[in-house]
Tab-separated table of N, CA and C in Angstrom:
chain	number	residue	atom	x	y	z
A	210	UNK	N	30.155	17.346	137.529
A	210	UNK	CA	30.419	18.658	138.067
A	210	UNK	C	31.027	18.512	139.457
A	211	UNK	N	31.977	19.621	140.195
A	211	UNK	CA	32.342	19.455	141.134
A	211	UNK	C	32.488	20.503	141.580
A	212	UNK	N	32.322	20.786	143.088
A	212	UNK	CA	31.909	22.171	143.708
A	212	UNK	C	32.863	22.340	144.463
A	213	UNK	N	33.384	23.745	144.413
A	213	UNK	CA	34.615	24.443	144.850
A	213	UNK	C	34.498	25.235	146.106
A	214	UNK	N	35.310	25.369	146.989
A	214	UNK	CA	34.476	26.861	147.689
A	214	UNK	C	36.092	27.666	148.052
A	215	UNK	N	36.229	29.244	148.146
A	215	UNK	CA	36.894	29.428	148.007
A	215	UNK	C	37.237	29.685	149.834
A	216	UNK	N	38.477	29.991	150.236
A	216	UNK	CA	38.411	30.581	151.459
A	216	UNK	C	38.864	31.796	151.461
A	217	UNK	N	38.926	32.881	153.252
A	217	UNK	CA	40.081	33.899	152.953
A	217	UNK	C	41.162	33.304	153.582
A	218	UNK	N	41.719	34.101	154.096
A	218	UNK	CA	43.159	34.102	155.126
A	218	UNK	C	42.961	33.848	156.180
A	219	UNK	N	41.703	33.907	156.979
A	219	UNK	CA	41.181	33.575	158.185
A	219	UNK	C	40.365	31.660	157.926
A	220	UNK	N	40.372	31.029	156.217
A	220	UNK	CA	39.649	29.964	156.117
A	220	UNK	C	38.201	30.052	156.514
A	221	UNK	N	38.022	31.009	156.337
A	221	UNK	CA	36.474	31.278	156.187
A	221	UNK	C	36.189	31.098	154.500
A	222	UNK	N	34.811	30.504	154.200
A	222	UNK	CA	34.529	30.519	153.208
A	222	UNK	C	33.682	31.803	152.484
A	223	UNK	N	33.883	32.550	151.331
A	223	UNK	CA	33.555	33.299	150.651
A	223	UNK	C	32.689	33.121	149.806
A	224	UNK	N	32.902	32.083	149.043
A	224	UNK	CA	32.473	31.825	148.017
A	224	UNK	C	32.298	29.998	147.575
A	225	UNK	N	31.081	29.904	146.871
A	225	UNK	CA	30.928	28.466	146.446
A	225	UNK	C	30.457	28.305	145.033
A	226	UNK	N	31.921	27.658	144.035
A	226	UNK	CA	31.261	27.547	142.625
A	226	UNK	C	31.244	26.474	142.311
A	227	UNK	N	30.872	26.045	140.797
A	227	UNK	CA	30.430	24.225	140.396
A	227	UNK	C	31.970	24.721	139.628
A	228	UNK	N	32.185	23.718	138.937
A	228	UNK	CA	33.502	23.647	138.162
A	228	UNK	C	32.977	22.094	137.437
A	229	UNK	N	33.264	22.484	135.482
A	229	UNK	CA	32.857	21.175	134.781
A	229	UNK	C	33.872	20.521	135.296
A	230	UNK	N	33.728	19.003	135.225
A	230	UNK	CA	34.426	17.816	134.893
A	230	UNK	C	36.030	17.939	134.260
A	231	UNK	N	35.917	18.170	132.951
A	231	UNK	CA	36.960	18.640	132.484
A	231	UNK	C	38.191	19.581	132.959
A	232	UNK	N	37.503	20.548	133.884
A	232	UNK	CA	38.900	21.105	134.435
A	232	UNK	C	39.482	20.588	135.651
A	233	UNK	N	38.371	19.708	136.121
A	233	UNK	CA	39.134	19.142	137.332
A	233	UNK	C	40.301	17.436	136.953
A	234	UNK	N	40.030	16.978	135.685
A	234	UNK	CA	40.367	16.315	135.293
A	234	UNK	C	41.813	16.014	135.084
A	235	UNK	N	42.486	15.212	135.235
A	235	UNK	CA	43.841	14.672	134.439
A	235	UNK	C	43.719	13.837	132.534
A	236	UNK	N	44.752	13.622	132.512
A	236	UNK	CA	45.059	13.045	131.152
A	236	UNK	C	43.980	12.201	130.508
A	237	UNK	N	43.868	11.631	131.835
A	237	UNK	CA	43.255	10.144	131.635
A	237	UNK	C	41.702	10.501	132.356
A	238	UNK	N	41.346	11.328	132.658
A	238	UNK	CA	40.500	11.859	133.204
A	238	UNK	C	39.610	11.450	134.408
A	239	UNK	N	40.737	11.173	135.351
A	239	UNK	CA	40.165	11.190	136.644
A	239	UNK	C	40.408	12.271	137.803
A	240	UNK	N	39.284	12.925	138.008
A	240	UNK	CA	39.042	14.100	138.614
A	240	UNK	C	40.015	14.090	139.527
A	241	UNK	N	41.262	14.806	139.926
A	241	UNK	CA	41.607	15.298	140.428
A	241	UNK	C	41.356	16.605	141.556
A	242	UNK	N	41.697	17.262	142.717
A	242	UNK	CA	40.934	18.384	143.802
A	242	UNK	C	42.471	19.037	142.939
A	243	UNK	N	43.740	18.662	143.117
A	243	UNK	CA	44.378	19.844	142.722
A	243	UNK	C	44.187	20.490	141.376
A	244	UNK	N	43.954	19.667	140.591
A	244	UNK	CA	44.042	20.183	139.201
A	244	UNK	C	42.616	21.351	138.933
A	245	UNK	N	41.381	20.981	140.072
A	245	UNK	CA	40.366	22.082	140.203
A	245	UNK	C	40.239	23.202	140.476
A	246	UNK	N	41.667	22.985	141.632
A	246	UNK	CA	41.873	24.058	142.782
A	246	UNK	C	42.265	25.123	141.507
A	247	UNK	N	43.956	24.766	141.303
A	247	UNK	CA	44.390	25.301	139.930
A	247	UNK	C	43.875	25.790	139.254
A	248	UNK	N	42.940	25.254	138.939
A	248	UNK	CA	42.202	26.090	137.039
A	248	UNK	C	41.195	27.152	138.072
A	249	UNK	N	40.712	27.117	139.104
A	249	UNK	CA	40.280	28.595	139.598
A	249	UNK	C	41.025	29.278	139.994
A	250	UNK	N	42.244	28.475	141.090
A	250	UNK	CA	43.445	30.014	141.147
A	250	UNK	C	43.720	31.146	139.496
A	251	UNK	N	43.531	30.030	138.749
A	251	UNK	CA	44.629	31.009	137.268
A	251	UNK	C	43.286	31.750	137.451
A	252	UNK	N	42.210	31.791	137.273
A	252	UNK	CA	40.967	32.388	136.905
A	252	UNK	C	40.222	33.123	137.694
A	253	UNK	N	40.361	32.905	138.767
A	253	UNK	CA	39.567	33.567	139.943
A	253	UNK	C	40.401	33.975	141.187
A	254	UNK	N	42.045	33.626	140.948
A	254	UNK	CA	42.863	34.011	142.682
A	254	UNK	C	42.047	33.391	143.857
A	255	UNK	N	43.409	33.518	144.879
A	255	UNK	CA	42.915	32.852	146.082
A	255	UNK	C	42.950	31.407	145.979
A	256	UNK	N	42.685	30.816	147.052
A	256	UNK	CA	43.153	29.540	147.622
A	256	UNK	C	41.185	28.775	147.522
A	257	UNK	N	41.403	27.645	147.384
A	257	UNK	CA	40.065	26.503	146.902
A	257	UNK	C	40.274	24.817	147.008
A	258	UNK	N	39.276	24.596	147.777
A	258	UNK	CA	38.841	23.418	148.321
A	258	UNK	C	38.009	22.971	147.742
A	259	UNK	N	37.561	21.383	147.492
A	259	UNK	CA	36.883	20.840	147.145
A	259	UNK	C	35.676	20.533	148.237
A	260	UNK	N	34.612	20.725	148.130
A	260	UNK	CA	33.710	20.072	148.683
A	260	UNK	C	32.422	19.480	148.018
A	261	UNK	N	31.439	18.424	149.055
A	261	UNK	CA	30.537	17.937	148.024
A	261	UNK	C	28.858	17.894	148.911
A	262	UNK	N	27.851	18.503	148.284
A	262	UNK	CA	26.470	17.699	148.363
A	262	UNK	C	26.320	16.534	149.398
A	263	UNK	N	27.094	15.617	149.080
A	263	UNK	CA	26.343	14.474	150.401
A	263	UNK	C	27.647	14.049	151.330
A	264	UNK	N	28.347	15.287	151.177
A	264	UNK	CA	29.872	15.168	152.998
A	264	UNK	C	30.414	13.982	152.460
A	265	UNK	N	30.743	13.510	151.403
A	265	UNK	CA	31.974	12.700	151.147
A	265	UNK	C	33.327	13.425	150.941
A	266	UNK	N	33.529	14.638	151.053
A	266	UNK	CA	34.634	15.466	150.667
A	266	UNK	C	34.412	16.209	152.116
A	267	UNK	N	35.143	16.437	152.677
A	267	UNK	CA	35.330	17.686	153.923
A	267	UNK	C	33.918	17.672	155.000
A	268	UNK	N	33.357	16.382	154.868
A	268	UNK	CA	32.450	16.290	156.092
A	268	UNK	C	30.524	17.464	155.813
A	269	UNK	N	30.991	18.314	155.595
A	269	UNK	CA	29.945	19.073	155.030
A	269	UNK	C	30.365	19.714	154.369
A	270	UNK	N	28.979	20.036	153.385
A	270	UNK	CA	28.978	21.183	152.201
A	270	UNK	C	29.590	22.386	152.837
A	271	UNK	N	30.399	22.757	152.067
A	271	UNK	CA	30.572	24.028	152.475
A	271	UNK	C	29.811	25.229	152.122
A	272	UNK	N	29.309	26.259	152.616
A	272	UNK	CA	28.675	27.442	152.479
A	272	UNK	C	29.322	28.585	152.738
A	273	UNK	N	28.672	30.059	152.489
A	273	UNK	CA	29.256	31.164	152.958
A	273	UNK	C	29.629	31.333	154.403
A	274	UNK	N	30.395	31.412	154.800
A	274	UNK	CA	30.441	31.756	156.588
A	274	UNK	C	30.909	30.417	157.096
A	275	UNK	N	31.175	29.584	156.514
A	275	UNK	CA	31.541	27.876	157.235
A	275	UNK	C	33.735	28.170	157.234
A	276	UNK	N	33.965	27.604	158.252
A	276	UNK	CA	35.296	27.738	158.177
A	276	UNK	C	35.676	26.393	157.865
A	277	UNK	N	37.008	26.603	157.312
A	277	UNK	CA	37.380	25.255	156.799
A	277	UNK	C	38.721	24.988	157.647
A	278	UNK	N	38.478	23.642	158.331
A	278	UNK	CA	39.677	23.095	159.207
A	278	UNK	C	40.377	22.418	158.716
A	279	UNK	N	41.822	22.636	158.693
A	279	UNK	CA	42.867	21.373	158.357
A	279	UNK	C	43.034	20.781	159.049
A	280	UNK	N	43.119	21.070	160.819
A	280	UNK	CA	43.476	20.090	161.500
A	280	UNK	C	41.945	18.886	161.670
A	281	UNK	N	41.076	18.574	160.727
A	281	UNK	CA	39.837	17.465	161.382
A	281	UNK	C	39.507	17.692	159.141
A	282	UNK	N	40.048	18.525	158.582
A	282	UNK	CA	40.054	18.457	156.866
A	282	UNK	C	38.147	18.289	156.969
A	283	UNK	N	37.950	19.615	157.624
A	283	UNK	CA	36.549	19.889	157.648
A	283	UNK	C	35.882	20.741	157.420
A	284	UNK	N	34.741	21.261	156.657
A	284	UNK	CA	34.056	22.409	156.927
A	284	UNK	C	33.342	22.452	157.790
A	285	UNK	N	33.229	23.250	158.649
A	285	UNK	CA	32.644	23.677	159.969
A	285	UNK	C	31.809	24.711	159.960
A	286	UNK	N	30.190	24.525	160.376
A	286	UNK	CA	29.235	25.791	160.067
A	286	UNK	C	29.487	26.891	161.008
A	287	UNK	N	28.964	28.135	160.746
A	287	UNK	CA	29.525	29.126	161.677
A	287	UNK	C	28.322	28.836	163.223
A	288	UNK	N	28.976	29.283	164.214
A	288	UNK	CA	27.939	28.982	165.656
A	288	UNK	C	27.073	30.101	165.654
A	289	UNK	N	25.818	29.532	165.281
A	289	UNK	CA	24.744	30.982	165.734
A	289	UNK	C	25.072	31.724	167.062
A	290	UNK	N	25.597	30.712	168.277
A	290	UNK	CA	25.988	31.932	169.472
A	290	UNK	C	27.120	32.069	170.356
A	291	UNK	N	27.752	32.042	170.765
A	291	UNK	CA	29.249	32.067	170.956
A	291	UNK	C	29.396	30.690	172.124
């Protein structure tokens, strides 16, 4: 299984789903992030990142409210205070 999270337009995260094996997969079936991203755009719209359980993908899990950075390819938790 591999866990998705979606962002908005600001890269804030919205949403976090699992996605089987199989759709993240190629031919030959090695998991691919675009081919995951993909099969939730057709299905769910909006833009999707891969993230994982133990920060081998984007540094931390991503959650609701975590922004996601391209410039450090990170999820970032939101600051309890400014």
């Amino acid at each position: 299984m591999a866990h998705f999270a979606k962002i908005d337009e600001n890269n804030v995260v919205t949403q976090v789903v699992v996605v089987d094996n199989k759709d993240t997969a190629d031919a030959s079936g090695v998991e691919k992030e675009h081919i995951g991203a993909a099969h939730l755009e057709k299905i769910l719209g909006g833009t999707w990142k891969q993230t994982s359980y133990n920060g081998n993908i984007r540094k931390n899990y991503a959650g609701i409210g975590y922004t996601y950075r391209a410039d450090i390819d990170a999820f970032v938790p939101p600051q309890p205070f400014a």
